[in-house]
Every structure is written in C-alpha cells, then in structure tokens.
Tab-separated table of C-alpha atoms in Angstrom:
chain	number	residue	atom	x	y	z
A	14	MET	CA	-17.350	24.275	1.146
A	15	SER	CA	-17.773	20.184	1.214
A	16	VAL	CA	-21.738	18.972	2.124
A	17	ILE	CA	-20.545	17.392	6.140
A	18	GLY	CA	-18.901	20.536	6.476
A	19	HIS	CA	-21.954	23.114	5.073
A	20	LEU	CA	-24.382	20.041	7.529
A	21	HIS	CA	-22.277	20.855	10.542
A	22	ASP	CA	-22.493	25.468	9.765
A	23	SER	CA	-26.473	24.573	9.145
A	24	LEU	CA	-27.465	22.493	11.828
A	25	VAL	CA	-24.859	21.411	14.656
A	26	PHE	CA	-23.272	24.929	14.997
A	27	PRO	CA	-26.361	26.865	15.141
A	28	ARG	CA	-27.742	24.330	17.828
A	29	ARG	CA	-24.625	24.563	19.777
A	30	VAL	CA	-24.492	28.250	19.970
A	31	ARG	CA	-27.863	28.149	21.863
A	32	VAL	CA	-26.733	25.639	23.727
A	33	LEU	CA	-24.724	26.575	25.371
A	34	ALA	CA	-24.998	30.120	25.664
A	35	ALA	CA	-28.344	28.300	27.897
A	36	ARG	CA	-26.055	27.010	29.746
A	37	ILE	CA	-24.146	29.470	30.614
A	38	ALA	CA	-26.279	31.421	31.098
A	39	THR	CA	-27.301	30.117	34.309
A	40	GLN	CA	-24.622	30.131	36.306
A	41	LEU	CA	-23.633	34.226	35.511
A	42	PRO	CA	-24.305	35.409	38.784
A	43	PRO	CA	-26.681	38.821	38.222
A	44	GLY	CA	-24.800	41.990	36.749
A	45	ALA	CA	-21.954	40.063	36.305
A	46	GLY	CA	-19.433	41.057	33.613
A	47	VAL	CA	-17.475	37.710	31.722
A	48	LEU	CA	-14.723	38.003	29.881
A	49	ASP	CA	-14.769	36.060	26.796
A	50	PHE	CA	-11.749	34.077	27.286
A	51	GLY	CA	-11.112	32.915	23.297
A	52	CYS	CA	-14.710	34.275	22.082
A	53	GLY	CA	-13.805	33.943	18.599
A	54	ASP	CA	-16.267	35.808	16.077
A	55	GLY	CA	-18.181	36.416	19.784
A	56	GLN	CA	-21.330	34.523	19.036
A	57	VAL	CA	-21.676	32.236	21.803
A	58	ALA	CA	-21.443	35.258	23.819
A	59	ALA	CA	-23.697	37.648	22.240
A	60	ALA	CA	-26.514	34.504	22.664
A	61	VAL	CA	-25.797	34.303	26.317
A	62	MET	CA	-26.863	38.211	26.969
A	63	ALA	CA	-29.547	38.170	24.454
A	64	SER	CA	-30.553	35.776	27.452
A	65	ARG	CA	-29.567	37.292	30.374
A	66	PRO	CA	-28.694	41.397	29.725
A	67	ASP	CA	-28.220	42.338	33.325
A	68	VAL	CA	-24.342	41.040	32.713
A	69	SER	CA	-21.813	42.296	29.993
A	70	ILE	CA	-18.930	40.667	28.133
A	71	ARG	CA	-16.430	41.248	26.176
A	72	GLY	CA	-13.757	38.976	24.099
A	73	ALA	CA	-9.924	38.062	24.147
A	74	ASP	CA	-8.477	36.357	21.512
A	75	VAL	CA	-5.352	35.625	19.621
A	76	LEU	CA	-6.966	36.707	16.404
A	77	ALA	CA	-8.332	39.895	15.438
A	78	ARG	CA	-11.628	39.595	12.816
A	79	PRO	CA	-12.743	41.599	10.982
A	80	LEU	CA	-16.094	40.541	12.268
A	81	THR	CA	-17.633	40.349	15.657
A	82	HIS	CA	-20.555	40.637	17.817
A	83	ILE	CA	-19.366	42.023	20.698
A	84	PRO	CA	-15.922	44.101	22.045
A	85	VAL	CA	-12.557	42.188	21.283
A	86	ASP	CA	-9.364	42.836	23.088
A	87	LEU	CA	-6.034	41.165	21.240
A	88	TYR	CA	-4.129	38.138	23.635
A	89	ASP	CA	-0.754	38.070	22.120
A	90	GLY	CA	-1.002	34.708	23.599
A	91	ALA	CA	1.252	34.707	26.443
A	92	MET	CA	-0.435	37.304	28.868
A	93	LEU	CA	-4.495	38.982	28.378
A	94	PRO	CA	-4.611	42.457	28.906
A	95	PHE	CA	-6.448	42.943	31.914
A	96	ASP	CA	-5.082	44.168	35.613
A	97	ASP	CA	-5.587	40.732	37.897
A	98	ALA	CA	-9.408	40.356	39.147
A	99	SER	CA	-10.660	42.082	36.240
A	100	PHE	CA	-13.647	40.168	35.749
A	101	ASP	CA	-16.746	37.770	37.543
A	102	VAL	CA	-16.354	35.228	35.885
A	103	VAL	CA	-14.504	34.548	33.191
A	104	MET	CA	-15.297	31.621	30.591
A	105	ILE	CA	-13.398	28.931	27.823
A	106	VAL	CA	-15.437	27.403	25.812
A	107	ASP	CA	-13.466	24.914	23.836
A	108	VAL	CA	-10.555	26.901	23.858
A	109	LEU	CA	-8.156	25.828	25.672
A	110	HIS	CA	-7.118	21.616	23.642
A	111	HIS	CA	-6.438	24.145	20.657
A	112	THR	CA	-4.428	25.816	22.894
A	113	GLU	CA	-0.071	24.128	22.918
A	114	ASP	CA	0.215	24.384	26.699
A	115	PRO	CA	-3.676	24.741	28.040
A	116	GLY	CA	-2.552	24.829	31.581
A	117	ARG	CA	-1.210	28.141	30.513
A	118	HIS	CA	-3.629	29.690	29.186
A	119	LEU	CA	-6.278	28.240	32.245
A	120	LEU	CA	-3.784	30.100	34.258
A	121	GLU	CA	-3.890	32.794	33.011
A	122	ALA	CA	-8.021	33.398	32.692
A	123	ARG	CA	-7.273	32.846	36.232
A	124	ARG	CA	-5.042	35.485	37.778
A	125	VAL	CA	-7.834	38.011	35.766
A	126	CYS	CA	-11.275	36.672	36.942
A	127	ARG	CA	-12.354	37.254	40.978
A	128	GLY	CA	-14.619	34.758	40.788
A	129	VAL	CA	-15.863	31.792	38.930
A	130	LEU	CA	-13.718	29.802	36.039
A	131	LEU	CA	-16.240	28.595	34.204
A	132	VAL	CA	-14.948	25.829	31.411
A	133	LYS	CA	-16.248	24.524	28.712
A	134	ASP	CA	-13.631	21.443	26.979
A	135	HIS	CA	-13.794	18.174	25.946
A	136	LEU	CA	-12.867	14.626	27.488
A	137	CYS	CA	-10.065	12.097	25.833
A	138	ASP	CA	-11.250	9.682	28.008
A	139	PRO	CA	-14.372	7.975	26.183
A	140	TRP	CA	-12.863	4.754	23.396
A	141	LEU	CA	-12.222	6.192	20.862
A	142	GLY	CA	-12.150	10.065	22.853
A	143	ARG	CA	-9.004	11.029	20.713
A	144	ALA	CA	-10.178	9.872	17.212
A	145	ARG	CA	-13.924	10.834	16.977
A	146	LEU	CA	-12.149	14.294	19.031
A	147	ARG	CA	-9.902	14.984	16.600
A	148	LEU	CA	-12.651	14.260	13.643
A	149	MET	CA	-15.012	16.668	15.300
A	150	ASP	CA	-11.980	19.362	15.224
A	151	CYS	CA	-11.242	19.069	11.733
A	152	VAL	CA	-14.717	19.199	10.356
A	153	GLY	CA	-15.494	21.532	12.685
A	154	ASN	CA	-12.225	24.145	13.641
A	155	GLY	CA	-10.005	22.687	9.936
A	156	ARG	CA	-11.155	24.629	6.948
A	157	HIS	CA	-10.947	28.536	9.519
A	158	GLY	CA	-7.205	28.299	10.702
A	159	VAL	CA	-8.123	27.049	13.915
A	160	ALA	CA	-4.660	25.797	14.674
A	161	LEU	CA	-5.557	21.830	15.757
A	162	THR	CA	-3.385	20.579	18.386
A	163	HIS	CA	-5.589	17.572	19.317
A	164	HIS	CA	-3.564	18.203	22.930
A	165	TYR	CA	-7.711	16.699	23.890
A	166	TRP	CA	-7.267	15.818	27.919
A	167	SER	CA	-8.552	12.731	30.898
A	168	ARG	CA	-11.290	13.700	33.689
A	169	ALA	CA	-7.515	13.278	35.746
A	170	GLN	CA	-5.567	15.903	33.855
A	171	TRP	CA	-7.924	18.223	34.342
A	172	SER	CA	-8.071	17.603	37.797
A	173	SER	CA	-5.404	17.621	38.185
A	174	ALA	CA	-5.235	20.668	36.795
A	175	PHE	CA	-7.867	22.392	38.996
A	176	HIS	CA	-6.582	20.777	42.092
A	177	GLY	CA	-3.225	22.569	40.687
A	178	MET	CA	-4.549	26.251	40.435
A	179	GLY	CA	-6.820	25.987	44.352
A	180	LEU	CA	-9.761	26.565	41.875
A	181	ARG	CA	-13.019	24.454	43.809
A	182	GLN	CA	-15.123	22.968	42.319
A	183	GLU	CA	-18.874	23.943	42.603
A	184	SER	CA	-20.583	22.132	39.838
A	185	TRP	CA	-19.368	19.364	36.376
A	186	ASP	CA	-21.807	18.546	33.108
A	187	GLU	CA	-20.795	15.819	30.841
A	188	CYS	CA	-24.710	16.153	29.363
A	189	LEU	CA	-24.836	18.791	28.162
A	190	GLY	CA	-26.714	18.350	24.965
A	191	LEU	CA	-25.057	19.729	21.523
A	192	TYR	CA	-26.236	17.210	19.318
A	193	PRO	CA	-29.242	15.118	18.306
A	194	GLY	CA	-30.069	12.000	19.820
A	195	GLY	CA	-29.355	10.208	16.031
A	196	VAL	CA	-25.742	11.310	16.934
A	197	ALA	CA	-25.144	12.082	19.762
A	198	TRP	CA	-23.905	8.614	20.845
A	199	LEU	CA	-21.139	8.850	18.612
A	200	PHE	CA	-20.082	12.375	19.024
A	201	GLU	CA	-21.098	13.254	22.612
A	202	THR	CA	-21.363	10.842	25.257
A	203	SER	CA	-18.878	11.219	28.092
A	204	LEU	CA	-16.269	13.357	25.104
A	205	HIS	CA	-17.922	17.278	26.418
A	206	PHE	CA	-18.286	19.044	29.872
A	207	LEU	CA	-19.083	21.919	31.139
A	208	ALA	CA	-17.103	22.650	34.823
A	209	ARG	CA	-18.092	26.017	36.842
A	210	LEU	CA	-14.593	26.786	38.976
A	211	ARG	CA	-14.747	28.638	42.491
A	212	VAL	CA	-11.584	32.077	42.049
A	213	PRO	CA	-9.872	31.629	45.574
A	214	ARG	CA	-9.417	35.243	46.271
C-alpha cells in the first residue's frame, strides 16, 4: 500500500464513516426500515444503527464481499431483489458516480422506496471539480476494485434528474465536514452533497 493509501485508510476513511453516519442518522424517521443501496461492506450503515437502534438497515451491492457489517443482498445491476415500496428509506452513499447510468440506478432506488431517498454524491461544478474528484476516487477506490467511471454530475444535472423522477427535495447540504480544515478547501468545498428527497406515493 502506498503512503497516500495508508493515510487515506487510517485518517480519511474512519472520519468519513463517522461523519456520514452521524448525518444520515438525523435524517431517518423513527423505526425506519432502510436499504443501503451500494453498501460495500456496510460500515456506514452499521455506524448509523449504533446510534439509531430503532432503525433496521440491510444492504444491496453488485459485489459479494466475504465479510459485511450488515446483511447484504446481491444486486444484478438491473433490478433490486425487492418489491416496489419495500423500504421507508433508501440511502445511496457515493455510489451513483461509479455507474455507467446514474439515472437508471436512481430510478430503481426510487421504485423500492416508499418514503425518503437519501443521496450522498459529488458535484463537478467547482473549479477543477472533475480533476479533484478523479484524484479522490483513484486514491480512495482504485485499489479496491471499485469501478471508476467518473460520471460526476453538475448541480443542474442532479436537480434535473430529481425533478424528472418526481422527487421533492426536502434538504440539501454541501457542508458535511468529511475532511479536516487543512485540506477541506481542496477535497470538500462544494464537491459533496447530501440530499433528502421525498418519494410521492
């Protein structure tokens, strides 16, 4: 492992899990049944449940991992193995920009959700946004076999996709605190967002 990779795994990743879990935990309704779509090994979901024992979270991912922190169902990349409106909440954390067609997977998440979609992803709008995001992806995901399609959307593209699917934006946060102050200006400012979206039924 490179020095940069070691620093990411020891300093950046644990903070990311802790911060995202805290942010997501505040967005979940009491007793919610949650799907973590593209959950990886489920560390974020497990951290959420540690602070919100009233909610239950299971995962879905295209990769079957030998060890996960939550129950995980295999996603074939086309249809989630769940009925329509199966979950109160679907959370999608840094997943869609890794896919060939983010809109299609977002629509599938909407299908199985009966309440709230939580989307954490990236924005390519800022100065050198795409270049900075590609660097972050290569360091954080390249050595783990994660697909690096670099499909970063602008704020306008996200808004258009949400509107086109009839999703009502309830909150939008670009100040997540994922990185310490010394590097936040480079790796965070306006590059990340967490959106809470209401699925009409």
